[in-house]
PDB file of C-alpha atoms in Angstrom:
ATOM      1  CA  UNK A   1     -37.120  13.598   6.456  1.00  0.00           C
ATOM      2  CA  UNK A   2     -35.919  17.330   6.606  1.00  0.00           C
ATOM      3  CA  UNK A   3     -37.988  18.227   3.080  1.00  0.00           C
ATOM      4  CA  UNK A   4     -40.710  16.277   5.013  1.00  0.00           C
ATOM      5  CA  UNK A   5     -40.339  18.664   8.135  1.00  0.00           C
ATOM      6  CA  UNK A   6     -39.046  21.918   7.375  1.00  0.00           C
ATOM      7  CA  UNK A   7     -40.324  22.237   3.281  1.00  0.00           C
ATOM      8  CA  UNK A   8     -43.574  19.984   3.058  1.00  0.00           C
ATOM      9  CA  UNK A   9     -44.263  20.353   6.565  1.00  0.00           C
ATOM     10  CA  UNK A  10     -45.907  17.218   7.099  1.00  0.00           C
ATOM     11  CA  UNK A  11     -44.414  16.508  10.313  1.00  0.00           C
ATOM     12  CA  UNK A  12     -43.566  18.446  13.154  1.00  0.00           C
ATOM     13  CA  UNK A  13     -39.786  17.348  13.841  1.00  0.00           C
ATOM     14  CA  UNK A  14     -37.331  15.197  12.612  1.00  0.00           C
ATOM     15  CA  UNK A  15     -36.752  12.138  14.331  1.00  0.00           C
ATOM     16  CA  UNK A  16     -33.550  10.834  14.725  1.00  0.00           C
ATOM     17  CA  UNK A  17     -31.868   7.805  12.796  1.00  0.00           C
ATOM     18  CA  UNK A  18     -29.196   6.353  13.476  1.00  0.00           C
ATOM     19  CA  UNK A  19     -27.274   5.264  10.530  1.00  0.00           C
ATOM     20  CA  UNK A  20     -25.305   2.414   9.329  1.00  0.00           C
ATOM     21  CA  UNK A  21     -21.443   2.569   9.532  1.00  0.00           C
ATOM     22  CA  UNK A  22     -20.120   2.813   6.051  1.00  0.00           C
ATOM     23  CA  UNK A  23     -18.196   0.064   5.500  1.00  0.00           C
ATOM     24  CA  UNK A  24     -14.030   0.793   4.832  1.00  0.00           C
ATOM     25  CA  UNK A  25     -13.549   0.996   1.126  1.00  0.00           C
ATOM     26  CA  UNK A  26     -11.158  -1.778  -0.216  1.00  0.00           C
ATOM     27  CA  UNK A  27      -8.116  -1.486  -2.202  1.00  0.00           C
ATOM     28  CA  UNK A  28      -7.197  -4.845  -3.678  1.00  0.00           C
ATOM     29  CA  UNK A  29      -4.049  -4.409  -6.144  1.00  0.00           C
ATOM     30  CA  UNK A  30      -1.749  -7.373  -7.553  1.00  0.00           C
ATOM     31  CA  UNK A  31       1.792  -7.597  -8.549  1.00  0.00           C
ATOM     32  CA  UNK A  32       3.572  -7.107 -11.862  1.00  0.00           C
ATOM     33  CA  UNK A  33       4.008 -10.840 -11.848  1.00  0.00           C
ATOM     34  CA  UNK A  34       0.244 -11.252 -11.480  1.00  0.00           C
ATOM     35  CA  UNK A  35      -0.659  -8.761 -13.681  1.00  0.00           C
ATOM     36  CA  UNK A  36       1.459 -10.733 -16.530  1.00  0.00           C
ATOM     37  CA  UNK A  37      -0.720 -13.319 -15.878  1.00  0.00           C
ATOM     38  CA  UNK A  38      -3.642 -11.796 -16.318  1.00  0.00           C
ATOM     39  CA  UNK A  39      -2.822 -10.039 -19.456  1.00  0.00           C
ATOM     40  CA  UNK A  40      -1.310 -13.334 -20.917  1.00  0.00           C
ATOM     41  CA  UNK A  41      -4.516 -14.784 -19.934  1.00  0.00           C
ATOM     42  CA  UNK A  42      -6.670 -12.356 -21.948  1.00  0.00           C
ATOM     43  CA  UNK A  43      -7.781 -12.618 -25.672  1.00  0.00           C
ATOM     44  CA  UNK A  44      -6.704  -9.312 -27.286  1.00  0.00           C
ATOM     45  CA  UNK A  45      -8.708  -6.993 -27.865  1.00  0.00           C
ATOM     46  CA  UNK A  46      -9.381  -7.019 -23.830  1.00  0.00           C
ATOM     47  CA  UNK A  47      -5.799  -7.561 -22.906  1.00  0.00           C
ATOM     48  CA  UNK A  48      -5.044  -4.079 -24.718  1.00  0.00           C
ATOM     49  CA  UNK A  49      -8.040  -2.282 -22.583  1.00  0.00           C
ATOM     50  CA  UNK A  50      -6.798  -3.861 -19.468  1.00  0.00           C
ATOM     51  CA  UNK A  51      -2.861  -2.440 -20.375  1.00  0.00           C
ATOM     52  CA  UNK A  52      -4.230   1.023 -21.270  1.00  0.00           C
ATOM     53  CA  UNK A  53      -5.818   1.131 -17.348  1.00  0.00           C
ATOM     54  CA  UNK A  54      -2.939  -0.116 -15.740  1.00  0.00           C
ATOM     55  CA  UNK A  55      -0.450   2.386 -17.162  1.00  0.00           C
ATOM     56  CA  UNK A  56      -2.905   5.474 -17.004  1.00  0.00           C
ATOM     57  CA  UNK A  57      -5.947   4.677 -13.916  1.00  0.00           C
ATOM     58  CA  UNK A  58      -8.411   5.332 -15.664  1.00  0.00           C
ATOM     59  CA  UNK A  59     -11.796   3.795 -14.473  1.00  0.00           C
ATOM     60  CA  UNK A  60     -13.712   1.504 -16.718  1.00  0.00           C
ATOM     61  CA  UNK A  61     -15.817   3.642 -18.197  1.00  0.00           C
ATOM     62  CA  UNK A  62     -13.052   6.343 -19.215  1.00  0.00           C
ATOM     63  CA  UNK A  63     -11.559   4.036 -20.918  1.00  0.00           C
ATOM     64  CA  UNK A  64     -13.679   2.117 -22.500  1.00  0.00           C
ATOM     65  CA  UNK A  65     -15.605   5.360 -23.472  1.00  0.00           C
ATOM     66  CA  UNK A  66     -12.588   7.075 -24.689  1.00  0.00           C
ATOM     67  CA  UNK A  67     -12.372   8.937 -28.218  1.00  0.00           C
ATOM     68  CA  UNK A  68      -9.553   9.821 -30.213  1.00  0.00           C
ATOM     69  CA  UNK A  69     -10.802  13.563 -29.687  1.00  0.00           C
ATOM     70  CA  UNK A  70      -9.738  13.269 -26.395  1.00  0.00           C
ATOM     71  CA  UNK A  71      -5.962  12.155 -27.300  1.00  0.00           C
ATOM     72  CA  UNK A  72      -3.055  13.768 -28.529  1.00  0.00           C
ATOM     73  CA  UNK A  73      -0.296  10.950 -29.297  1.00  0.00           C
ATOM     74  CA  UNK A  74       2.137  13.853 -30.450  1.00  0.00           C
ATOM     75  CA  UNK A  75       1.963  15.292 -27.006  1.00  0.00           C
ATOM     76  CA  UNK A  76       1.343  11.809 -25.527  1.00  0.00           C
ATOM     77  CA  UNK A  77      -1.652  13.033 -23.420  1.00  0.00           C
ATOM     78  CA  UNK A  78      -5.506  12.311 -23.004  1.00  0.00           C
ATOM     79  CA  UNK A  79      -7.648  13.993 -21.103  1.00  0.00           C
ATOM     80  CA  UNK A  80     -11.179  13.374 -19.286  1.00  0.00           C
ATOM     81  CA  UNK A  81     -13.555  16.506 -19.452  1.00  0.00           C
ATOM     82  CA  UNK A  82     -15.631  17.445 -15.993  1.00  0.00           C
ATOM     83  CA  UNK A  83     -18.592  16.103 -17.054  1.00  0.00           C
ATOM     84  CA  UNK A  84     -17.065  12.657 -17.649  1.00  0.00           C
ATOM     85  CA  UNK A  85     -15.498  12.230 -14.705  1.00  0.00           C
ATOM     86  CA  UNK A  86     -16.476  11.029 -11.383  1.00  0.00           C
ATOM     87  CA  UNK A  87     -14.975  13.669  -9.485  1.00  0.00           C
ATOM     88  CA  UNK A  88     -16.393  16.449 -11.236  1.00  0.00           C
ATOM     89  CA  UNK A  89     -12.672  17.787 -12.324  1.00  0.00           C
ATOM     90  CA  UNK A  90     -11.106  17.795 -15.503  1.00  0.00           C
ATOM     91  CA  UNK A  91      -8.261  14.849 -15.546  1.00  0.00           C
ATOM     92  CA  UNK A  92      -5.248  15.171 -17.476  1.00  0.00           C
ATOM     93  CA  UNK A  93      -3.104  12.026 -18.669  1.00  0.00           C
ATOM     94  CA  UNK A  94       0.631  11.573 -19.245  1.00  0.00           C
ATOM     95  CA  UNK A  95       0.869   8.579 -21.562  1.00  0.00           C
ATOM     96  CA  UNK A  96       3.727   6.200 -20.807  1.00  0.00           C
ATOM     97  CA  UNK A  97       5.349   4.413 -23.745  1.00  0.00           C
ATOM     98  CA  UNK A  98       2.783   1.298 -23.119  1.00  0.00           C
ATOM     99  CA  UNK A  99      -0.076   3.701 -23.352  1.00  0.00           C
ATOM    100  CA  UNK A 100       0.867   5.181 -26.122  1.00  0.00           C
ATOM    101  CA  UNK A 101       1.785   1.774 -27.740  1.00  0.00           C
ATOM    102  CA  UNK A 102      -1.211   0.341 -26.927  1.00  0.00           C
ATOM    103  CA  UNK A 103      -3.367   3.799 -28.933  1.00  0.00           C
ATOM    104  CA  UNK A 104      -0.997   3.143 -31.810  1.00  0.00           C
ATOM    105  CA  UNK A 105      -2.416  -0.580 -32.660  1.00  0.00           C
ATOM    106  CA  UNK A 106      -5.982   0.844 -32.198  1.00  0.00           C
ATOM    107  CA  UNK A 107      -5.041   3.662 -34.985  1.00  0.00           C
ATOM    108  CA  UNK A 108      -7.706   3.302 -37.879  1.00  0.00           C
ATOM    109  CA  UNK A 109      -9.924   0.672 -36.406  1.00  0.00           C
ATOM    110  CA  UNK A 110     -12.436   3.407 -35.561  1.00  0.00           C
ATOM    111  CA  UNK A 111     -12.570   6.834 -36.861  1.00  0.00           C
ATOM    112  CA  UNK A 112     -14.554   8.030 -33.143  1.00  0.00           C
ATOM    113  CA  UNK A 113     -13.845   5.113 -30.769  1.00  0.00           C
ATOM    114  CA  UNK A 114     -10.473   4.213 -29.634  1.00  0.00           C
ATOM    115  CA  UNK A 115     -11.054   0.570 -28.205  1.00  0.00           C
ATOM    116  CA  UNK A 116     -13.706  -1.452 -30.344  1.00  0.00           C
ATOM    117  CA  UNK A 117     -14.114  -5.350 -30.820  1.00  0.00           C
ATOM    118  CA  UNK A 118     -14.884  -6.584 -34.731  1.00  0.00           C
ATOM    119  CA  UNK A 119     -15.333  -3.012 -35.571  1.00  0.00           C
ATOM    120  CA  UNK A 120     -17.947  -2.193 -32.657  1.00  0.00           C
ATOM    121  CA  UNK A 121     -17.439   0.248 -29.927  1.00  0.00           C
ATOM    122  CA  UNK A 122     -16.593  -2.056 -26.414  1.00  0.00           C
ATOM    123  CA  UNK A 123     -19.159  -1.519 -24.104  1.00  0.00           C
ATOM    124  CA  UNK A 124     -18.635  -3.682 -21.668  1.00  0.00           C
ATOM    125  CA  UNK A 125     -15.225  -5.283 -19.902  1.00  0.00           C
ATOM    126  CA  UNK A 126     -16.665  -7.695 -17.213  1.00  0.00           C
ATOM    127  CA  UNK A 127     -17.020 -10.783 -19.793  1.00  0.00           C
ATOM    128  CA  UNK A 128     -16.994 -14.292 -19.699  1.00  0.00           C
ATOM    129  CA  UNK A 129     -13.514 -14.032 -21.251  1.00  0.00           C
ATOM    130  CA  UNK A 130     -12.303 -11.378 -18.244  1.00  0.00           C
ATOM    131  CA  UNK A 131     -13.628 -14.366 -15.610  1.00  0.00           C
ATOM    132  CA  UNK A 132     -12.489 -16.785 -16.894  1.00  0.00           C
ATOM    133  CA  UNK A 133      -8.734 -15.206 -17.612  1.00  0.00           C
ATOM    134  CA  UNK A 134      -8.790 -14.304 -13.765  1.00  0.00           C
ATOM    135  CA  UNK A 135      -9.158 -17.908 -13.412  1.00  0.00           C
ATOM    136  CA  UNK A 136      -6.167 -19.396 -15.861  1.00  0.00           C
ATOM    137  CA  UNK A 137      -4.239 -16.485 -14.026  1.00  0.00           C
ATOM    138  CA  UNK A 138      -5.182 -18.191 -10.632  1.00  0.00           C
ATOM    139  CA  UNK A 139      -6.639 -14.581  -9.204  1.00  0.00           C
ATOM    140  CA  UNK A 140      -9.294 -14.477  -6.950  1.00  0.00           C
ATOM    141  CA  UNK A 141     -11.547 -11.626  -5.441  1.00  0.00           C
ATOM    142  CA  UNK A 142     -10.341  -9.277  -8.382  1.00  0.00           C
ATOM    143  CA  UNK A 143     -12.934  -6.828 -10.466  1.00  0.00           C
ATOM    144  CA  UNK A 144     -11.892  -4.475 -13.079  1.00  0.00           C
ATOM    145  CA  UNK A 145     -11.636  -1.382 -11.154  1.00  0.00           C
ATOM    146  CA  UNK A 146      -9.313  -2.837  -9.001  1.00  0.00           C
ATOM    147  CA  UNK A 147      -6.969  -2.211 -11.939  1.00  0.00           C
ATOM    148  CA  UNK A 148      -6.963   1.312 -11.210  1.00  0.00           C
ATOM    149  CA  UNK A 149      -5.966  -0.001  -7.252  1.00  0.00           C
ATOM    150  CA  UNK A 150      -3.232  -1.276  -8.990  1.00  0.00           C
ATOM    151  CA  UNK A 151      -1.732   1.016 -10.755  1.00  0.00           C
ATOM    152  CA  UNK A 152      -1.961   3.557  -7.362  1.00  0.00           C
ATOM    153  CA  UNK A 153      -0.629   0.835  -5.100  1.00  0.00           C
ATOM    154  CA  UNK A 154       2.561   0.620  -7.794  1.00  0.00           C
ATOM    155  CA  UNK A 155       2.934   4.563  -8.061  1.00  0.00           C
ATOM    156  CA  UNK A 156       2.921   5.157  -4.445  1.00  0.00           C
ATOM    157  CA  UNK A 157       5.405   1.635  -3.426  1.00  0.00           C
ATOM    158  CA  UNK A 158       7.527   3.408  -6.021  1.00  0.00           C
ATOM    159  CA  UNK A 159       7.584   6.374  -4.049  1.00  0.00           C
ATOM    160  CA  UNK A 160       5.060   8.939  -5.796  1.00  0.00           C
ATOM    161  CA  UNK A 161       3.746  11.836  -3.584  1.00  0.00           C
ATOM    162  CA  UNK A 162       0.495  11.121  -2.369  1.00  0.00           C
ATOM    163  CA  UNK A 163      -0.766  14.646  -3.379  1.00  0.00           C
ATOM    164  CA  UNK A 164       0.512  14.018  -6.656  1.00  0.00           C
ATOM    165  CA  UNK A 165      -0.797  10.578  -6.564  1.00  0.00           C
ATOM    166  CA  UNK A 166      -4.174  12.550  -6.441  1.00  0.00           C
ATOM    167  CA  UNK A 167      -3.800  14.926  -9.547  1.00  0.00           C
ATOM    168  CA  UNK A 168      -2.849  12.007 -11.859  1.00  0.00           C
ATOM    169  CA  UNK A 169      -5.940   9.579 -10.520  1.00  0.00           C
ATOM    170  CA  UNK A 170      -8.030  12.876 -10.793  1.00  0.00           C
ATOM    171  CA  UNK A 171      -9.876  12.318  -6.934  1.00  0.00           C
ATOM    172  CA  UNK A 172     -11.449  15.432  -5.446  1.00  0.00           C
ATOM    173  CA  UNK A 173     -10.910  14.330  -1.625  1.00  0.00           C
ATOM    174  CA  UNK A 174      -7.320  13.678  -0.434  1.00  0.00           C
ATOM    175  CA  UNK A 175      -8.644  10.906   2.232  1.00  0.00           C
ATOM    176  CA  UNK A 176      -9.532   9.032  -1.231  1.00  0.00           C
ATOM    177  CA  UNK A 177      -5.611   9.120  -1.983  1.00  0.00           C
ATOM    178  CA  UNK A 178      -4.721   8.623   2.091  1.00  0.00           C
ATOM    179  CA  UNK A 179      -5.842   4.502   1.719  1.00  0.00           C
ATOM    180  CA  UNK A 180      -3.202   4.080  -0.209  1.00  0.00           C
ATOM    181  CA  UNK A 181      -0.540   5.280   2.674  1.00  0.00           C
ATOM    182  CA  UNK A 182      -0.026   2.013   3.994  1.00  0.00           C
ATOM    183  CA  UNK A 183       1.500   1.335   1.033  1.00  0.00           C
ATOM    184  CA  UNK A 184       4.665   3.460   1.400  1.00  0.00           C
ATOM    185  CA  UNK A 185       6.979   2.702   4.259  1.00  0.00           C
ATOM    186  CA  UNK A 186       9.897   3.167   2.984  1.00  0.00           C
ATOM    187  CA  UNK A 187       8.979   6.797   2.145  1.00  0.00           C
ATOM    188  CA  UNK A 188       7.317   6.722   6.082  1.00  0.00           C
ATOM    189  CA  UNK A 189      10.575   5.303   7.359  1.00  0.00           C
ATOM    190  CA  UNK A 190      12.029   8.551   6.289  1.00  0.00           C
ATOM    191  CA  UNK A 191      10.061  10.881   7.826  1.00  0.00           C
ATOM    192  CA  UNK A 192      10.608   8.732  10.909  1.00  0.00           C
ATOM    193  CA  UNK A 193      14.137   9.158  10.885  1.00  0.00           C
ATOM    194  CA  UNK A 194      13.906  12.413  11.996  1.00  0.00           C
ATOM    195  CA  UNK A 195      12.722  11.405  15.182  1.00  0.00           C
ATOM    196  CA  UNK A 196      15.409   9.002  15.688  1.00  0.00           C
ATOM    197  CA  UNK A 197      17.678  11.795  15.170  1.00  0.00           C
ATOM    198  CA  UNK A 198      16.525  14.451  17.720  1.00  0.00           C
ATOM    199  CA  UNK A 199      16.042  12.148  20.421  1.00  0.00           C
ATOM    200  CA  UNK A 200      19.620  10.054  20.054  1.00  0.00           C
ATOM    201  CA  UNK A 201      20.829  14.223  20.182  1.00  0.00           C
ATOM    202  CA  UNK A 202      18.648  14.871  23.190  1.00  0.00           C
ATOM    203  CA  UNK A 203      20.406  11.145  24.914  1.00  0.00           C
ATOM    204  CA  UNK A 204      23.617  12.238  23.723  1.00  0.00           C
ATOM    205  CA  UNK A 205      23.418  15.739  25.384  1.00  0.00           C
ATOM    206  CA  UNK A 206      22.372  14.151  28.821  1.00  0.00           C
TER     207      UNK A 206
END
């Protein structure tokens, strides 16, 4: 409406709109137990892609796009260049020991491609075989990417730093990294504390 106004000029104002709200983003994560499950559930070849985003975050398609130019088992990292990534930013990736374990068992089944299926690059993750694990694992309202709310929910119980939280899960906002808050009272409970303190002084002295 504004290239309409003020650049084609083929009205003489802009009206006004009013706009939808946005709906809340949701962050559905499962537990370790649940997650078991689901990789028990899984034949192979997907249970391994499905490890490798729990332990690093990765969304779907940096994973399942992932080259072995863009890891470095020696210095057990990965990376994601700008242009790959949805916020814009190069991400770099500690590998854990699962991630790395997992890389080692794809080692010469592709010379470009890290994850492939009967010698085939994987394309795609949300298969028959992923529904139909969610359902031996008895987990409902689940998609993929919610593997990545998963393995942020688990950082951030465990008491990671929300801005580091950020760096690792490569997001360019900070509110992105703020829905998973909630998720951290104990580390909330501390901060509260001081509170508790001043004002218990502050009774004492009266």
């Amino acid at each position: 409406m504004r290239k309409a106004c003020l650049e084609w000029e083929w009205i003489d104002r802009v009206p006004k709109v009013k706009m939808y709200q946005e709906p809340k983003r949701r962050v559905r994560w499962i537990t370790p137990k649940q997650a078991g499950a689901l990789l028990n559930a899984l034949p192979e070849h997907q249970r391994d892609i499905a490890l490798f985003a729990l332990a690093t975050g990765l969304r779907q398609s940096n994973v399942v796009r992932l080259r072995w130019s863009q890891v470095d088992l020696e210095r057990r990292t990965a990376w994601i260049a700008a242009d790959e990534a949805k916020g814009g930013e190069d991400i770099h990736v500690s590998l854990c020991d699962l991630a790395v374990e997992v890389l080692e068992r794809q080692r010469g089944k592709h010379a470009e491609h890290v994850f492939t299926y009967k010698g085939n690059p994987i394309r795609y993750v949300n298969t028959k075989a992923w529904r139909n694990a969610l359902k031996r694992a008895g987990i409902a309202d689940f998609r993929w990417h919610d593997l990545r709310h998963t393995w942020a929910s688990w950082l951030i119980q465990n008491g990671t730093p929300l801005y580091d939280l950020q760096e690792m899960g490569g997001w360019k906002s900070a509110a992105m990294v703020r829905r998973y808050a909630h998720l951290a009272p104990a580390h909330m409970a501390r901060h509260a504390a001081v509170v508790d303190g001043l004002l218990r002084v502050t009774s004492t002295a009266q």
